[in-house]
mmCIF file of C-alpha atoms in Angstrom:
data_model
loop_
_atom_site.group_PDB
_atom_site.id
_atom_site.type_symbol
_atom_site.label_atom_id
_atom_site.label_comp_id
_atom_site.label_asym_id
_atom_site.label_seq_id
_atom_site.Cartn_x
_atom_site.Cartn_y
_atom_site.Cartn_z
ATOM 1 C CA CYS Q 1 -0.080 -0.140 0.095
ATOM 2 C CA ALA Q 2 1.724 3.009 -1.291
ATOM 3 C CA SER Q 3 1.485 5.894 0.740
ATOM 4 C CA VAL Q 4 -0.372 8.648 -0.968
ATOM 5 C CA GLN Q 5 1.396 10.711 -3.634
ATOM 6 C CA PRO Q 6 -0.398 13.622 -5.289
ATOM 7 C CA PRO Q 7 -1.578 11.477 -8.258
ATOM 8 C CA SER Q 8 -1.121 13.048 -11.847
ATOM 9 C CA THR Q 9 -4.804 12.687 -12.639
ATOM 10 C CA GLY Q 10 -6.102 14.256 -9.280
ATOM 11 C CA THR Q 11 -8.701 11.388 -8.892
ATOM 12 C CA GLY Q 12 -6.286 9.134 -7.030
ATOM 13 C CA LEU Q 13 -5.817 11.682 -4.357
ATOM 14 C CA GLU Q 14 -9.299 12.666 -4.259
ATOM 15 C CA GLN Q 15 -10.839 9.026 -4.084
ATOM 16 C CA VAL Q 16 -8.350 8.518 -1.444
ATOM 17 C CA SER Q 17 -9.443 11.578 0.847
ATOM 18 C CA ARG Q 18 -13.006 10.631 0.197
ATOM 19 C CA ALA Q 19 -12.495 6.963 1.391
ATOM 20 C CA TRP Q 20 -10.793 8.606 4.531
ATOM 21 C CA GLU Q 21 -13.697 10.892 5.148
ATOM 22 C CA GLN Q 22 -16.246 8.168 5.127
ATOM 23 C CA ARG Q 23 -14.077 6.070 7.299
ATOM 24 C CA ARG Q 24 -13.657 8.890 9.822
ATOM 25 C CA SER Q 25 -17.361 9.647 9.761
ATOM 26 C CA GLN Q 26 -18.135 6.228 10.075
ATOM 27 C CA LEU Q 27 -15.910 5.425 13.194
ATOM 28 C CA GLY Q 28 -16.673 9.154 14.618
ATOM 29 C CA ALA Q 29 -20.130 8.182 14.789
ATOM 30 C CA GLN Q 30 -19.466 5.197 17.137
ATOM 31 C CA ASP Q 31 -20.279 5.703 20.846
ATOM 32 C CA GLY Q 32 -17.919 3.194 22.009
ATOM 33 C CA PHE Q 33 -16.249 -0.281 21.458
ATOM 34 C CA GLU Q 34 -14.964 -3.307 23.601
ATOM 35 C CA LEU Q 35 -11.694 -4.303 22.533
ATOM 36 C CA GLN Q 36 -9.554 -7.479 23.705
ATOM 37 C CA GLY Q 37 -5.689 -7.855 22.976
ATOM 38 C CA ARG Q 38 -2.396 -7.833 24.067
ATOM 39 C CA LEU Q 39 -0.282 -5.050 25.134
ATOM 40 C CA ALA Q 40 3.599 -4.564 25.439
ATOM 41 C CA ALA Q 41 6.499 -2.369 25.958
ATOM 42 C CA LYS Q 42 9.044 -3.091 23.409
ATOM 43 C CA GLY Q 43 12.570 -3.432 25.361
ATOM 44 C CA GLY Q 44 10.881 -2.701 28.698
ATOM 45 C CA GLY Q 45 9.756 -6.137 29.173
ATOM 46 C CA LEU Q 46 6.028 -5.470 30.419
ATOM 47 C CA SER Q 47 3.405 -7.025 28.695
ATOM 48 C CA GLY Q 48 0.018 -8.367 29.495
ATOM 49 C CA SER Q 49 -3.519 -9.246 28.300
ATOM 50 C CA LEU Q 50 -5.902 -6.029 27.658
ATOM 51 C CA ARG Q 51 -9.540 -5.834 27.890
ATOM 52 C CA TRP Q 52 -10.784 -2.074 26.956
ATOM 53 C CA GLN Q 53 -14.407 -1.105 27.164
ATOM 54 C CA GLN Q 54 -15.241 2.624 25.930
ATOM 55 C CA ALA Q 55 -18.837 4.145 26.402
ATOM 56 C CA GLY Q 56 -18.527 7.721 25.318
ATOM 57 C CA SER Q 57 -15.672 9.142 27.080
ATOM 58 C CA ARG Q 58 -16.315 6.644 30.139
ATOM 59 C CA PHE Q 59 -13.769 3.498 30.086
ATOM 60 C CA ARG Q 60 -12.777 0.477 31.807
ATOM 61 C CA LEU Q 61 -9.550 -1.051 31.202
ATOM 62 C CA ARG Q 62 -8.255 -3.946 32.624
ATOM 63 C CA LEU Q 63 -4.319 -5.269 31.943
ATOM 64 C CA SER Q 64 -2.967 -8.214 33.818
ATOM 65 C CA GLY Q 65 0.446 -10.740 33.234
ATOM 66 C CA PRO Q 66 0.580 -14.332 32.889
ATOM 67 C CA PHE Q 67 -2.119 -16.207 34.891
ATOM 68 C CA GLY Q 68 -3.570 -12.940 36.135
ATOM 69 C CA ALA Q 69 -0.285 -11.691 37.692
ATOM 70 C CA GLY Q 70 -0.032 -7.894 38.308
ATOM 71 C CA ALA Q 71 -3.602 -7.246 37.440
ATOM 72 C CA LEU Q 72 -4.429 -3.534 37.049
ATOM 73 C CA SER Q 73 -7.777 -1.993 36.402
ATOM 74 C CA LEU Q 74 -8.575 1.775 35.491
ATOM 75 C CA GLU Q 75 -12.048 3.290 35.209
ATOM 76 C CA GLY Q 76 -13.292 6.189 34.732
ATOM 77 C CA ASP Q 77 -13.518 9.153 31.992
ATOM 78 C CA GLU Q 78 -11.315 12.322 31.082
ATOM 79 C CA ALA Q 79 -11.811 14.136 34.535
ATOM 80 C CA LEU Q 80 -11.275 11.349 37.065
ATOM 81 C CA VAL Q 81 -10.019 7.614 36.775
ATOM 82 C CA ALA Q 82 -10.041 4.845 39.740
ATOM 83 C CA ILE Q 83 -6.911 2.966 39.423
ATOM 84 C CA LYS Q 84 -6.638 -0.455 41.469
ATOM 85 C CA GLY Q 85 -4.049 -3.297 41.562
ATOM 86 C CA LYS Q 86 -1.903 -4.509 44.131
ATOM 87 C CA ASP Q 87 -0.981 -2.155 46.788
ATOM 88 C CA LEU Q 88 -2.696 0.348 44.518
ATOM 89 C CA ASP Q 89 -6.353 1.950 45.194
ATOM 90 C CA LEU Q 90 -6.564 5.261 44.412
ATOM 91 C CA VAL Q 91 -8.727 7.981 42.259
ATOM 92 C CA THR Q 92 -6.710 10.590 40.162
ATOM 93 C CA ALA Q 93 -7.186 13.387 37.699
ATOM 94 C CA GLU Q 94 -3.739 12.206 36.102
ATOM 95 C CA PRO Q 95 -4.049 8.595 35.450
ATOM 96 C CA GLU Q 96 -0.902 8.551 32.765
ATOM 97 C CA VAL Q 97 1.151 10.198 35.443
ATOM 98 C CA VAL Q 98 0.281 7.996 38.338
ATOM 99 C CA LEU Q 99 0.186 4.774 36.257
ATOM 100 C CA ALA Q 100 3.960 5.820 34.566
ATOM 101 C CA ALA Q 101 4.888 6.290 38.166
ATOM 102 C CA ARG Q 102 3.700 3.216 39.717
ATOM 103 C CA THR Q 103 3.805 0.554 36.976
ATOM 104 C CA GLY Q 104 6.158 1.638 34.480
ATOM 105 C CA TRP Q 105 3.371 2.120 31.744
ATOM 106 C CA ARG Q 106 3.312 4.933 29.469
ATOM 107 C CA LEU Q 107 0.085 5.030 27.823
ATOM 108 C CA PRO Q 108 -1.372 8.308 26.364
ATOM 109 C CA LEU Q 109 -5.218 7.162 27.634
ATOM 110 C CA ALA Q 110 -7.075 10.312 26.687
ATOM 111 C CA ALA Q 111 -5.748 9.795 23.003
ATOM 112 C CA LEU Q 112 -5.751 5.882 22.841
ATOM 113 C CA ARG Q 113 -9.418 5.474 22.762
ATOM 114 C CA TRP Q 114 -9.076 7.171 19.013
ATOM 115 C CA TRP Q 115 -6.120 5.845 17.874
ATOM 116 C CA VAL Q 116 -6.846 2.172 18.476
ATOM 117 C CA LEU Q 117 -9.583 2.552 15.842
ATOM 118 C CA GLY Q 118 -6.742 4.201 13.652
ATOM 119 C CA LEU Q 119 -8.305 7.891 14.180
ATOM 120 C CA PRO Q 120 -6.158 11.057 15.278
ATOM 121 C CA ALA Q 121 -7.820 12.344 18.346
ATOM 122 C CA PRO Q 122 -10.427 14.965 17.307
ATOM 123 C CA ASP Q 123 -9.014 18.133 18.973
ATOM 124 C CA ALA Q 124 -5.514 17.852 18.258
ATOM 125 C CA GLU Q 125 -3.258 18.454 14.928
ATOM 126 C CA ALA Q 126 -2.051 15.117 13.093
ATOM 127 C CA GLN Q 127 -0.081 14.859 9.930
ATOM 128 C CA LEU Q 128 -1.732 11.820 8.253
ATOM 129 C CA GLN Q 129 -0.141 9.293 5.651
ATOM 130 C CA LEU Q 130 -2.931 7.283 3.935
ATOM 131 C CA ASP Q 131 -2.850 4.217 2.082
ATOM 132 C CA ALA Q 132 -4.873 3.715 -1.379
ATOM 133 C CA ASP Q 133 -7.887 2.530 0.606
ATOM 134 C CA GLY Q 134 -7.870 5.651 2.879
ATOM 135 C CA ARG Q 135 -6.551 4.144 5.626
ATOM 136 C CA PRO Q 136 -3.696 5.453 7.780
ATOM 137 C CA LEU Q 137 -0.397 4.013 7.638
ATOM 138 C CA GLY Q 138 0.299 6.256 10.495
ATOM 139 C CA PHE Q 139 0.404 9.815 11.750
ATOM 140 C CA ARG Q 140 2.033 11.707 14.398
ATOM 141 C CA GLN Q 141 -0.164 13.750 17.228
ATOM 142 C CA LEU Q 142 0.348 14.696 20.719
ATOM 143 C CA GLY Q 143 4.262 14.065 20.308
ATOM 144 C CA TRP Q 144 3.354 10.205 19.556
ATOM 145 C CA GLN Q 145 4.150 8.612 16.216
ATOM 146 C CA LEU Q 146 1.571 6.056 15.537
ATOM 147 C CA ARG Q 147 2.018 2.990 12.689
ATOM 148 C CA PHE Q 148 -1.117 0.813 11.928
ATOM 149 C CA ALA Q 149 -0.722 -2.667 10.447
ATOM 150 C CA ASP Q 150 -2.572 -6.039 10.112
ATOM 151 C CA TRP Q 151 -5.777 -4.426 8.769
ATOM 152 C CA ARG Q 152 -8.928 -6.574 9.376
ATOM 153 C CA PRO Q 153 -11.890 -6.994 6.815
ATOM 154 C CA GLY Q 154 -14.829 -5.203 7.564
ATOM 155 C CA THR Q 155 -16.606 -1.856 7.238
ATOM 156 C CA PRO Q 156 -14.633 0.188 8.132
ATOM 157 C CA SER Q 157 -11.594 -2.224 8.404
ATOM 158 C CA LEU Q 158 -9.785 -1.746 11.502
ATOM 159 C CA PRO Q 159 -5.994 -2.101 12.556
ATOM 160 C CA GLY Q 160 -4.765 -5.398 14.121
ATOM 161 C CA ARG Q 161 -1.495 -4.214 15.193
ATOM 162 C CA ILE Q 162 -0.664 -0.632 16.534
ATOM 163 C CA GLU Q 163 2.701 0.474 17.569
ATOM 164 C CA ALA Q 164 2.768 3.870 19.441
ATOM 165 C CA GLN Q 165 6.198 5.526 19.938
ATOM 166 C CA GLN Q 166 7.295 8.307 22.203
ATOM 167 C CA ASP Q 167 11.278 9.184 22.281
ATOM 168 C CA ASN Q 168 12.517 5.678 22.989
ATOM 169 C CA TRP Q 169 9.196 4.221 24.727
ATOM 170 C CA GLN Q 170 7.553 2.254 22.223
ATOM 171 C CA ALA Q 171 4.204 0.414 23.233
ATOM 172 C CA LEU Q 172 2.841 -2.196 20.773
ATOM 173 C CA LEU Q 173 -0.894 -3.181 20.773
ATOM 174 C CA LEU Q 174 -2.014 -6.246 19.282
ATOM 175 C CA ILE Q 175 -5.659 -6.555 19.009
ATOM 176 C CA GLU Q 176 -7.310 -9.865 19.022
ATOM 177 C CA ASN Q 177 -10.926 -8.588 18.735
ATOM 178 C CA LEU Q 178 -12.653 -5.235 18.670
ATOM 179 C CA SER Q 179 -16.722 -4.897 18.480
ATOM 180 C CA LEU Q 180 -17.815 -1.410 17.705
ATOM 181 C CA GLY Q 181 -20.484 -0.095 19.744
ATOM 182 C CA ALA Q 182 -20.601 0.945 23.612
ATOM 183 C CA PRO Q 183 -20.692 -2.064 25.854
ATOM 184 C CA PRO Q 184 -23.888 -2.387 27.754
ATOM 185 C CA ALA Q 185 -22.035 -3.505 31.178
ATOM 186 C CA LEU Q 186 -20.481 0.039 30.960
ATOM 187 C CA SER Q 187 -23.237 2.691 29.630
ATOM 188 C CA ALA Q 188 -25.084 2.895 33.023
ATOM 189 C CA PRO Q 189 -22.523 5.177 34.853
ATOM 190 C CA GLU J 1 -5.856 -37.739 53.863
ATOM 191 C CA THR J 2 -4.952 -34.427 55.076
ATOM 192 C CA PRO J 3 -4.420 -31.474 52.808
ATOM 193 C CA GLU J 4 -0.965 -31.624 53.450
ATOM 194 C CA GLN J 5 -0.987 -35.218 52.552
ATOM 195 C CA ALA J 6 -2.894 -34.795 49.592
ATOM 196 C CA LEU J 7 -0.581 -32.131 48.199
ATOM 197 C CA ALA J 8 2.520 -34.205 49.275
ATOM 198 C CA ARG J 9 1.151 -37.042 47.362
ATOM 199 C CA PHE J 10 1.217 -34.858 43.994
ATOM 200 C CA VAL J 11 4.645 -33.169 45.057
ATOM 201 C CA ASP J 12 6.597 -36.540 45.594
ATOM 202 C CA GLY J 13 4.025 -38.889 43.284
ATOM 203 C CA VAL J 14 4.187 -36.896 39.960
ATOM 204 C CA GLN J 15 7.968 -36.521 38.849
ATOM 205 C CA THR J 16 6.830 -35.442 35.498
ATOM 206 C CA LEU J 17 3.643 -34.090 33.900
ATOM 207 C CA GLN J 18 2.623 -33.426 30.475
ATOM 208 C CA ALA J 19 -0.894 -32.057 29.492
ATOM 209 C CA GLU J 20 -3.196 -29.781 27.123
ATOM 210 C CA PHE J 21 -4.713 -27.046 28.861
ATOM 211 C CA SER J 22 -7.883 -24.582 28.040
ATOM 212 C CA GLN J 23 -7.806 -21.442 30.346
ATOM 213 C CA THR J 24 -10.370 -18.938 30.920
ATOM 214 C CA GLN J 25 -9.932 -15.606 32.597
ATOM 215 C CA ILE J 26 -12.738 -13.981 34.170
ATOM 216 C CA ASP J 27 -12.915 -10.285 35.790
ATOM 217 C CA GLU J 28 -14.097 -9.449 39.214
ATOM 218 C CA ARG J 29 -17.513 -8.843 37.877
ATOM 219 C CA GLY J 30 -17.614 -12.441 36.333
ATOM 220 C CA GLU J 31 -17.560 -11.265 32.899
ATOM 221 C CA THR J 32 -15.277 -13.204 30.530
ATOM 222 C CA LEU J 33 -11.954 -11.437 29.645
ATOM 223 C CA ASN J 34 -10.530 -14.062 27.259
ATOM 224 C CA SER J 35 -9.834 -17.666 26.739
ATOM 225 C CA SER J 36 -6.987 -19.480 25.384
ATOM 226 C CA SER J 37 -5.509 -22.969 25.070
ATOM 227 C CA GLY J 38 -2.207 -24.780 24.609
ATOM 228 C CA ARG J 39 0.189 -27.495 26.319
ATOM 229 C CA MET J 40 2.344 -27.738 29.288
ATOM 230 C CA ALA J 41 5.069 -30.154 30.594
ATOM 231 C CA LEU J 42 6.775 -30.084 34.066
ATOM 232 C CA ALA J 43 9.855 -31.788 35.317
ATOM 233 C CA ARG J 44 10.613 -31.657 39.005
ATOM 234 C CA PRO J 45 12.579 -30.034 40.373
ATOM 235 C CA GLY J 46 12.047 -26.523 38.876
ATOM 236 C CA LYS J 47 11.588 -27.462 35.205
ATOM 237 C CA PHE J 48 8.326 -26.312 33.589
ATOM 238 C CA ARG J 49 7.018 -25.320 29.992
ATOM 239 C CA TRP J 50 3.513 -23.420 29.398
ATOM 240 C CA GLU J 51 3.278 -23.093 25.695
ATOM 241 C CA TYR J 52 0.020 -21.062 24.559
ATOM 242 C CA LEU J 53 -0.892 -22.116 20.740
ATOM 243 C CA ARG J 54 -4.540 -20.055 20.703
ATOM 244 C CA PRO J 55 -5.106 -17.342 20.218
ATOM 245 C CA ALA J 56 -1.530 -16.680 19.578
ATOM 246 C CA PRO J 57 1.563 -18.400 20.332
ATOM 247 C CA GLN J 58 3.384 -17.551 23.702
ATOM 248 C CA LEU J 59 5.728 -19.473 25.730
ATOM 249 C CA ILE J 60 6.956 -19.489 29.132
ATOM 250 C CA VAL J 61 10.079 -21.925 29.766
ATOM 251 C CA THR J 62 12.044 -22.373 32.872
ATOM 252 C CA ASP J 63 15.021 -24.974 33.163
ATOM 253 C CA GLY J 64 14.993 -24.227 37.114
ATOM 254 C CA SER J 65 17.616 -21.345 36.808
ATOM 255 C CA ARG J 66 16.241 -19.210 34.151
ATOM 256 C CA LEU J 67 12.968 -18.317 32.911
ATOM 257 C CA TRP J 68 12.173 -17.280 29.496
ATOM 258 C CA LEU J 69 8.858 -15.401 28.421
ATOM 259 C CA TYR J 70 8.517 -15.367 24.635
ATOM 260 C CA ASP J 71 5.953 -13.490 22.681
ATOM 261 C CA GLN J 72 5.925 -14.744 18.971
ATOM 262 C CA ASP J 73 3.834 -11.892 17.548
ATOM 263 C CA LEU J 74 6.155 -9.086 19.794
ATOM 264 C CA LYS J 75 9.253 -10.740 18.355
ATOM 265 C CA GLN J 76 10.476 -10.385 21.968
ATOM 266 C CA VAL J 77 11.949 -12.501 24.727
ATOM 267 C CA SER J 78 12.207 -11.480 28.318
ATOM 268 C CA ILE J 79 14.556 -13.511 30.755
ATOM 269 C CA ARG J 80 14.410 -13.554 34.357
ATOM 270 C CA PRO J 81 15.970 -15.430 37.439
ATOM 271 C CA ALA J 82 13.659 -18.353 38.104
ATOM 272 C CA ALA J 83 13.571 -18.176 41.592
ATOM 273 C CA GLU J 84 12.291 -14.402 41.396
ATOM 274 C CA ALA J 85 10.047 -14.712 38.501
ATOM 275 C CA LEU J 86 8.345 -18.218 39.708
ATOM 276 C CA GLN J 87 6.837 -16.957 42.944
ATOM 277 C CA GLY J 88 3.203 -18.258 43.427
ATOM 278 C CA THR J 89 2.872 -19.147 39.818
ATOM 279 C CA PRO J 90 1.957 -22.498 38.190
ATOM 280 C CA ALA J 91 5.607 -22.993 37.641
ATOM 281 C CA ALA J 92 6.222 -22.536 41.250
ATOM 282 C CA LEU J 93 3.438 -24.476 42.414
ATOM 283 C CA LEU J 94 3.803 -27.476 39.796
ATOM 284 C CA SER J 95 7.360 -27.755 39.594
ATOM 285 C CA GLN J 96 8.918 -26.855 43.062
ATOM 286 C CA ARG J 97 9.549 -29.685 45.517
ATOM 287 C CA GLN J 98 9.621 -29.139 48.976
ATOM 288 C CA THR J 99 9.423 -25.329 49.169
ATOM 289 C CA LEU J 100 5.218 -25.764 48.272
ATOM 290 C CA THR J 101 4.396 -25.498 51.885
ATOM 291 C CA GLU J 102 6.772 -22.990 52.784
ATOM 292 C CA THR J 103 5.284 -20.597 50.568
ATOM 293 C CA PHE J 104 1.709 -21.657 50.705
ATOM 294 C CA SER J 105 -0.613 -22.732 53.610
ATOM 295 C CA VAL J 106 -2.883 -25.492 52.420
ATOM 296 C CA ALA J 107 -6.291 -25.953 53.422
ATOM 297 C CA ASP J 108 -8.867 -28.559 52.431
ATOM 298 C CA ALA J 109 -11.812 -27.143 50.007
ATOM 299 C CA GLY J 110 -13.920 -30.271 49.590
ATOM 300 C CA SER J 111 -13.958 -32.925 47.060
ATOM 301 C CA GLU J 112 -16.358 -33.753 43.928
ATOM 302 C CA GLY J 113 -16.274 -37.906 43.373
ATOM 303 C CA ALA J 114 -12.683 -38.661 43.135
ATOM 304 C CA VAL J 115 -11.562 -35.106 42.448
ATOM 305 C CA ARG J 116 -10.146 -33.542 45.686
ATOM 306 C CA LYS J 117 -10.067 -29.788 45.835
ATOM 307 C CA LEU J 118 -7.309 -27.947 47.806
ATOM 308 C CA GLU J 119 -7.189 -24.266 48.551
ATOM 309 C CA LEU J 120 -3.408 -22.868 48.458
ATOM 310 C CA LYS J 121 -2.890 -19.493 50.207
ATOM 311 C CA PRO J 122 0.227 -17.766 49.581
ATOM 312 C CA LYS J 123 2.033 -17.088 52.917
ATOM 313 C CA GLY J 124 4.239 -13.959 51.958
ATOM 314 C CA LYS J 125 2.258 -10.515 51.525
ATOM 315 C CA ASP J 126 3.844 -9.934 48.025
ATOM 316 C CA SER J 127 2.195 -12.676 46.082
ATOM 317 C CA ASP J 128 0.752 -11.880 42.789
ATOM 318 C CA PHE J 129 -2.547 -14.135 44.045
ATOM 319 C CA GLN J 130 -5.112 -14.016 46.554
ATOM 320 C CA SER J 131 -5.403 -17.943 46.324
ATOM 321 C CA VAL J 132 -4.617 -20.882 44.112
ATOM 322 C CA GLU J 133 -7.283 -23.437 44.054
ATOM 323 C CA LEU J 134 -5.791 -27.196 42.833
ATOM 324 C CA TRP J 135 -8.218 -30.103 41.729
ATOM 325 C CA LEU J 136 -6.267 -33.210 42.317
ATOM 326 C CA LYS J 137 -7.664 -36.715 40.947
ATOM 327 C CA GLY J 138 -5.450 -39.725 42.447
ATOM 328 C CA GLY J 139 -2.866 -36.825 43.077
ATOM 329 C CA THR J 140 -2.740 -35.571 39.560
ATOM 330 C CA PRO J 141 -3.824 -31.981 38.847
ATOM 331 C CA VAL J 142 -6.760 -31.915 36.560
ATOM 332 C CA ARG J 143 -7.830 -28.211 37.430
ATOM 333 C CA MET J 144 -6.188 -24.992 38.819
ATOM 334 C CA LEU J 145 -7.933 -21.543 39.448
ATOM 335 C CA PHE J 146 -5.974 -18.568 40.373
ATOM 336 C CA ARG J 147 -7.564 -15.535 41.983
ATOM 337 C CA ASP J 148 -5.636 -12.339 41.129
ATOM 338 C CA GLN J 149 -5.478 -9.287 43.386
ATOM 339 C CA LEU J 150 -8.414 -7.483 41.633
ATOM 340 C CA GLY J 151 -10.836 -10.754 42.337
ATOM 341 C CA GLY J 152 -10.585 -11.991 38.977
ATOM 342 C CA ALA J 153 -9.820 -15.441 38.297
ATOM 343 C CA THR J 154 -7.723 -17.333 35.757
ATOM 344 C CA ASP J 155 -9.239 -20.985 35.380
ATOM 345 C CA ILE J 156 -7.357 -23.717 33.859
ATOM 346 C CA GLN J 157 -8.353 -27.070 32.798
ATOM 347 C CA PHE J 158 -6.428 -29.856 32.273
ATOM 348 C CA SER J 159 -6.820 -32.901 29.680
ATOM 349 C CA ALA J 160 -4.697 -35.724 28.101
ATOM 350 C CA ILE J 161 -2.872 -35.887 31.253
ATOM 351 C CA ARG J 162 0.209 -38.049 31.129
ATOM 352 C CA THR J 163 2.331 -38.371 34.583
ATOM 353 C CA ASN J 164 5.939 -39.873 35.010
ATOM 354 C CA GLY J 165 7.092 -40.493 31.325
ATOM 355 C CA LYS J 166 10.662 -39.655 30.073
ATOM 356 C CA LEU J 167 10.902 -35.892 29.074
ATOM 357 C CA ASP J 168 13.577 -34.485 26.603
ATOM 358 C CA ALA J 169 15.626 -31.905 28.642
ATOM 359 C CA THR J 170 15.410 -29.773 25.275
ATOM 360 C CA LEU J 171 11.669 -29.257 26.580
ATOM 361 C CA PHE J 172 12.911 -27.080 29.122
ATOM 362 C CA GLN J 173 15.341 -25.290 27.414
ATOM 363 C CA PHE J 174 14.881 -22.037 24.773
ATOM 364 C CA GLN J 175 17.196 -20.970 21.812
ATOM 365 C CA VAL J 176 16.359 -17.737 20.867
ATOM 366 C CA PRO J 177 15.199 -17.394 17.049
ATOM 367 C CA LYS J 178 17.104 -14.953 15.019
ATOM 368 C CA GLY J 179 15.492 -11.709 14.780
ATOM 369 C CA VAL J 180 14.006 -11.740 18.374
ATOM 370 C CA GLU J 181 14.711 -9.259 20.774
ATOM 371 C CA VAL J 182 16.082 -10.080 24.024
ATOM 372 C CA ILE J 183 15.579 -8.285 27.461
ATOM 373 C CA ASP J 184 17.964 -9.984 29.764
ATOM 374 C CA GLY J 185 17.190 -9.654 33.241
ATOM 375 C CA SER J 186 18.613 -12.953 34.811
ATOM 376 C CA GLN J 187 21.958 -11.427 35.644
ATOM 377 C CA PRO J 188 21.468 -10.160 39.416
#
């Protein structure tokens, strides 16, 4: 999938950006998702299975190592998040800071909810590289470089492998399955 | 037979074990998180192999001194000292010899027909698990359940169980494939 060059006849780019716009409106209209996969920090030796439920801005994320070792849960919205784990039970307005300090995981939680769908976060600038089907090869946003691969069939198709890099920290998300639509378990606050 | 004797019959009676397993993880609300399956092997003391085949290949292997955690999709293997990494995991529980009752208190948790259920609670405070349930049939494990620190559980059912067979030593070693990143935390 070649990255998008300005095509000589002008239709290529138009067709690609139309495909991208269609993808963006389809995904943007979703009120949530439920994701199951594996998350790992390259080079950090941190890895675990992940279940992520998102409904509007409310989310519930659960991460655990082999046999449930090191189980960690985060639940809340953009304002406040409850973090629970071994010797960890607190509510914070800065979950990303607490998570990094207490577990070593550096996760851009606020933006990841869009990135897992292959979308840039809505209110921040992003330079996009699109493939011929209007899907993002990657983009740079909020100081992170995103790369997408293993696209899964479906309308719209969704990425199966997402790399997010900031300086020398690289997180890799392998998505085993993702269903669109807010999970009922989470919709009722 | 007291719980300790039942456990001892397993620890002393089963020198090697091979089985297939299917695993389901549920969260603290009882919702299924994921399910996976694969095969395992152990040889006392300390040798252990836990190989996930579905949904994705992942391998945990220890020769008793080092433990390899290999994720094929991530092309990454992390190596840790076996003693440190084994704390309270199935590896420690299944393959250790005498230290078992030093690290766990054992209690009877009933029986169903020929299957005896034991509940093991880690004695140390910093275990990754609240408790481990072990179902034994004639001294052989048929099911294990790990309760994690959030109250979720990892439920493992064994099948095609073969005990005390001769196992090849290479089963408990790991050759790092070409192109795989190594995170070596095994040197103290």
